[in-house]
Coordinates of C-alpha atoms in Angstrom, one line a residue:
M1 CA -298.4 19.8 74.9
S2 CA -301.9 19.3 73.3
P3 CA -301.1 18.0 69.7
G4 CA -303.9 20.9 68.5
R5 CA -307.5 21.2 67.3
V6 CA -309.2 17.7 67.4
L7 CA -311.5 17.1 63.7
G8 CA -314.9 16.2 64.4
R9 CA -316.3 14.8 67.6
A10 CA -313.8 14.0 70.9
D11 CA -314.6 10.4 70.3
P12 CA -311.5 8.0 69.3
W13 CA -312.1 6.2 66.0
P14 CA -311.2 2.7 67.3
A15 CA -309.7 0.1 65.1
P16 CA -310.6 -3.5 65.7
G17 CA -308.3 -6.5 65.6
K18 CA -309.2 -9.3 63.9
L19 CA -308.7 -13.3 63.9
N20 CA -308.7 -15.4 60.8
L21 CA -310.8 -18.4 61.6
F22 CA -309.1 -20.5 59.6
L23 CA -306.8 -19.5 56.4
H24 CA -305.6 -21.9 53.2
V25 CA -303.5 -21.1 50.9
V26 CA -305.1 -22.4 47.3
G27 CA -302.7 -21.1 44.9
R28 CA -300.5 -18.2 43.7
R29 CA -300.5 -15.9 41.1
S30 CA -297.5 -14.6 38.6
D31 CA -297.0 -11.7 40.6
G32 CA -296.4 -13.8 43.5
Y33 CA -299.3 -13.0 45.7
H34 CA -300.8 -16.0 47.4
L35 CA -304.5 -16.5 46.4
L36 CA -306.4 -17.4 50.0
Q37 CA -309.4 -18.4 51.3
T38 CA -309.9 -17.5 55.2
A39 CA -312.9 -16.0 57.3
F40 CA -312.5 -12.6 59.3
Q41 CA -314.0 -12.3 62.6
F42 CA -313.6 -8.8 64.3
I43 CA -312.0 -9.1 68.5
N44 CA -313.3 -5.9 70.9
L45 CA -309.4 -5.1 71.3
C46 CA -308.7 -1.8 69.3
D47 CA -306.1 0.6 68.7
E48 CA -307.8 4.3 69.4
L49 CA -307.5 7.0 67.0
R50 CA -307.5 10.6 67.0
F51 CA -307.1 13.5 64.5
Y52 CA -306.6 17.0 64.7
A53 CA -306.4 19.9 62.1
R54 CA -303.2 20.8 60.6
P55 CA -302.5 23.3 57.2
P56 CA -303.2 22.0 54.0
G57 CA -300.1 19.8 53.0
V58 CA -299.3 18.6 56.0
I59 CA -300.1 15.0 56.9
E60 CA -298.3 13.5 59.9
R61 CA -298.2 11.1 63.0
V62 CA -297.8 12.8 66.8
T63 CA -297.0 9.4 67.9
D64 CA -294.0 7.5 68.6
L65 CA -294.1 3.8 67.5
P66 CA -291.2 2.1 67.9
G67 CA -290.1 0.3 65.2
V68 CA -292.0 2.3 62.6
A69 CA -290.9 4.9 60.9
A70 CA -293.9 7.5 60.3
D71 CA -293.4 7.1 56.1
D72 CA -293.7 4.0 56.7
D73 CA -296.9 3.9 58.8
L74 CA -300.4 2.1 56.8
C75 CA -301.8 5.5 58.4
V76 CA -299.9 8.2 57.5
R77 CA -299.7 6.0 53.7
A78 CA -303.5 6.2 53.9
A79 CA -303.7 9.2 54.7
R80 CA -301.7 10.8 51.6
K81 CA -303.4 8.5 49.2
L82 CA -307.1 9.4 50.2
A83 CA -305.5 13.0 49.8
A84 CA -303.8 12.4 46.4
C85 CA -307.4 10.9 45.4
A86 CA -309.2 13.2 46.0
A87 CA -310.3 15.9 43.2
E88 CA -310.0 19.3 45.2
A89 CA -307.4 20.2 47.6
V90 CA -307.9 18.5 51.4
P91 CA -307.0 20.3 54.9
G92 CA -304.1 18.9 56.7
V93 CA -304.0 16.3 59.6
A94 CA -302.0 14.8 62.2
I95 CA -302.7 11.4 63.5
E96 CA -302.8 10.3 66.8
V97 CA -302.6 6.4 67.5
E98 CA -302.8 4.5 71.1
K99 CA -301.7 0.7 70.3
R100 CA -303.4 -1.6 72.0
L101 CA -303.3 -4.3 69.4
P102 CA -300.2 -6.5 69.7
M103 CA -297.7 -5.7 66.5
Q104 CA -296.7 -8.2 64.3
G105 CA -298.9 -10.7 66.3
G106 CA -301.1 -11.4 63.1
V107 CA -304.4 -9.5 64.3
G108 CA -304.3 -6.8 61.6
G109 CA -303.3 -3.9 63.9
G110 CA -301.2 -1.8 61.0
S111 CA -304.5 -2.4 58.0
S112 CA -306.8 -1.6 60.5
D113 CA -305.3 1.3 61.5
A114 CA -305.2 2.2 57.8
A115 CA -308.7 1.3 57.3
T116 CA -309.8 3.8 59.7
V117 CA -308.2 6.4 58.7
L118 CA -309.5 6.3 55.6
V119 CA -313.2 6.1 57.0
A120 CA -312.7 8.4 59.1
L121 CA -310.6 11.1 56.7
N122 CA -313.9 10.0 54.5
E123 CA -316.0 11.9 56.9
L124 CA -313.5 14.3 58.4
W125 CA -312.4 15.9 55.0
G126 CA -316.6 15.8 53.8
L127 CA -315.5 13.5 50.8
R128 CA -318.4 11.3 51.3
W129 CA -317.2 8.4 48.9
P130 CA -318.9 5.2 49.4
Q131 CA -317.4 2.2 50.8
E132 CA -316.4 0.2 47.5
V133 CA -314.3 3.2 46.4
L134 CA -312.2 3.7 50.3
A135 CA -312.1 -0.6 50.0
E136 CA -310.5 -0.3 46.1
L137 CA -308.2 2.5 47.6
G138 CA -307.7 0.5 50.7
V139 CA -306.4 -3.0 49.3
S140 CA -303.7 -1.4 47.7
L141 CA -302.4 -0.4 50.6
G142 CA -302.7 -4.3 52.1
A143 CA -305.4 -7.0 51.5
D144 CA -306.5 -7.3 54.7
V145 CA -307.5 -3.4 55.0
P146 CA -311.1 -3.6 52.6
V147 CA -312.4 -6.3 55.4
F148 CA -311.7 -3.4 58.1
I149 CA -313.4 -1.0 56.2
G150 CA -316.5 -3.0 55.2
G151 CA -316.6 -3.5 59.0
Q152 CA -318.6 -7.3 58.5
S153 CA -317.6 -10.5 59.5
A154 CA -317.0 -12.0 56.6
W155 CA -315.6 -15.2 53.9
A156 CA -312.5 -13.9 51.9
E157 CA -311.1 -14.8 49.2
G158 CA -308.7 -13.8 46.1
V159 CA -306.0 -12.2 48.4
G160 CA -308.6 -11.6 51.0
E161 CA -309.9 -8.9 48.9
R162 CA -313.2 -10.8 48.0
L163 CA -315.5 -10.7 50.6
V164 CA -319.1 -12.1 51.5
P165 CA -320.4 -11.3 54.6
L166 CA -320.4 -14.2 57.2
E167 CA -322.3 -14.8 60.5
V168 CA -320.5 -16.8 63.4
P169 CA -321.0 -16.9 66.7
E170 CA -318.9 -14.4 68.9
P171 CA -317.7 -16.3 71.9
V172 CA -315.1 -15.4 74.2
Y173 CA -311.1 -15.9 72.8
L174 CA -308.6 -16.1 75.1
L175 CA -305.5 -14.1 73.1
V176 CA -302.0 -15.0 73.4
R177 CA -298.9 -13.4 72.2
P178 CA -296.1 -15.7 73.0
D179 CA -292.4 -13.6 73.1
A180 CA -292.0 -13.7 69.0
A181 CA -292.1 -11.2 66.4
V182 CA -293.7 -13.2 62.6
S183 CA -292.7 -11.3 59.9
T184 CA -295.6 -12.1 57.3
G185 CA -293.9 -12.0 54.2
D186 CA -290.7 -14.9 55.2
V187 CA -294.0 -17.1 56.1
F188 CA -295.4 -16.8 52.5
K189 CA -291.8 -17.0 51.0
A190 CA -291.4 -19.9 52.5
P191 CA -290.0 -23.0 50.4
E192 CA -292.1 -25.4 52.8
L193 CA -295.3 -23.7 52.9
T194 CA -298.3 -25.7 51.4
R195 CA -299.8 -24.0 48.8
D196 CA -302.4 -26.2 47.0
S197 CA -304.9 -26.8 49.5
A198 CA -308.1 -27.3 47.8
T199 CA -311.0 -25.2 48.0
I200 CA -313.8 -25.2 50.5
T201 CA -317.3 -23.8 50.3
I202 CA -319.0 -22.0 53.2
G203 CA -320.9 -24.7 54.5
D204 CA -317.3 -27.0 54.9
F205 CA -315.8 -24.3 57.0
L206 CA -319.3 -24.2 59.4
L207 CA -319.3 -27.6 59.1
T208 CA -315.4 -28.6 60.1
G209 CA -314.1 -25.4 61.0
G210 CA -310.6 -25.8 58.3
R211 CA -307.3 -25.0 59.6
N212 CA -304.3 -22.6 59.3
D213 CA -301.7 -23.7 56.5
C214 CA -299.6 -21.3 57.5
E215 CA -299.0 -22.9 61.3
P216 CA -296.7 -25.3 60.7
V217 CA -294.3 -23.3 59.0
V218 CA -295.0 -20.8 62.0
R219 CA -294.2 -23.8 64.4
R220 CA -291.2 -24.9 62.9
R221 CA -289.5 -21.5 62.2
F222 CA -290.7 -20.0 66.4
P223 CA -290.7 -22.4 68.5
A224 CA -292.6 -19.6 71.0
V225 CA -295.6 -20.2 68.8
G226 CA -295.7 -23.5 69.0
E227 CA -294.9 -23.8 72.3
A228 CA -298.1 -21.5 73.3
L229 CA -300.1 -23.5 71.0
D230 CA -299.4 -26.3 73.2
W231 CA -300.3 -24.2 76.2
L232 CA -303.4 -22.8 74.6
G233 CA -304.4 -26.3 73.6
R234 CA -304.5 -27.7 76.9
Y235 CA -307.7 -25.6 77.9
A236 CA -309.9 -25.2 74.0
P237 CA -308.6 -25.8 70.5
A238 CA -306.1 -23.8 69.6
R239 CA -305.4 -21.8 66.6
L240 CA -302.8 -19.6 65.1
T241 CA -304.2 -16.1 63.7
G242 CA -302.8 -15.1 60.4
T243 CA -299.2 -15.9 59.8
G244 CA -299.1 -15.2 63.7
A245 CA -297.2 -14.6 66.0
C246 CA -300.5 -14.6 68.3
V247 CA -302.5 -17.9 69.2
F248 CA -306.0 -17.6 70.1
A249 CA -309.0 -20.7 71.5
A250 CA -312.2 -19.9 72.3
L251 CA -313.4 -20.9 75.9
P252 CA -316.6 -21.6 77.3
G253 CA -317.4 -18.5 79.0
E254 CA -315.3 -14.9 80.7
A255 CA -314.5 -16.9 83.8
Q256 CA -312.7 -20.0 82.1
A257 CA -311.0 -17.6 79.9
R258 CA -309.5 -15.2 82.6
A259 CA -308.9 -18.2 85.1
A260 CA -306.9 -19.5 82.1
L261 CA -305.3 -15.8 81.7
A262 CA -304.1 -16.3 85.0
E263 CA -302.2 -19.6 84.6
L264 CA -300.0 -17.5 81.4
P265 CA -296.3 -17.8 81.6
P266 CA -295.6 -14.5 82.4
R267 CA -293.2 -13.8 79.4
W268 CA -296.3 -13.8 77.6
T269 CA -298.5 -11.4 77.0
G270 CA -302.6 -12.6 76.8
Y271 CA -305.8 -10.8 76.5
V272 CA -309.2 -11.8 77.3
V273 CA -311.3 -10.5 74.1
R274 CA -315.0 -11.1 72.1
G275 CA -315.7 -11.7 68.9
L276 CA -317.7 -9.5 67.0
N277 CA -319.4 -10.1 63.6
R278 CA -320.0 -6.2 63.4
S279 CA -316.9 -3.6 63.8
P280 CA -317.4 -0.7 66.5
L281 CA -316.3 1.5 63.7
V282 CA -319.3 1.2 62.2
A283 CA -321.0 2.5 64.9
R284 CA -318.3 5.6 65.4
R285 CA -318.6 6.7 61.6
R286 CA -322.8 6.8 62.3
L287 CA -321.7 8.6 66.0
E288 CA -319.9 11.0 62.9
Q289 CA -322.4 11.5 60.5
S290 CA -325.1 12.6 63.0
G291 CA -323.6 15.5 64.0
A292 CA -320.9 18.1 65.6
D293 CA -320.1 17.1 69.5
P294 CA -322.7 19.2 71.3
G295 CA -320.3 19.6 74.1
R296 CA -317.7 21.3 71.5

């Protein structure tokens, strides 16, 4: 059964994944949040969201996501927060999420979905708030949300919300999800996590590549992730993204990446993806702003 009348154009709204090209933990605030340095790059593997009309006051999810209650879903929370902050009453909405990004994989699926909700409903509800306001709203949902709203690969500091646009190569990656589910909160609570890495500059990163300070913790606590890093490292230097569980490596091209994927142990899931310095969400927003779907 159809979930109802689609809002705006029929095209889905993309919510791309991201990779942390490096991740240093450089300190900890008094409120417990960790201070980071990292570089975000998008990938062309995306969740897809659609929005449907509902009566005022109704904000719901029409997709069943195992293990994620609707009221806890960042998509629903983002829509409700945007509605609560609007100066005038806004229409209701139903959110449909087609999940393609691996959950608890370190690729930012929940944060990206929340950012896409904020960007899309800002257009569909006619709010037209500037990007900076959406980003400020988004950081209260998650530290990674602002980079997805910005739509530009970025150097990030603070808790991940202080962003500087960054241009880096856009290689083909082999992304591997081993048979593990990693809790970000548990990794950052780990007593053995290094929290005093020296700060570096963008130039340092471009020269040396940095590292992921969470990787030793995740390797120790989740042997499957360590096994995946070692397996992928046979093809190219492999790295953990975020707190995991996904690991990735840049391959010389798509043919090499697909050849490696063909050798992937069957208990794991692999994806051949391309790095992107511009989020496809930017183009989708411009498409919406260009006018209503002429076929509707």
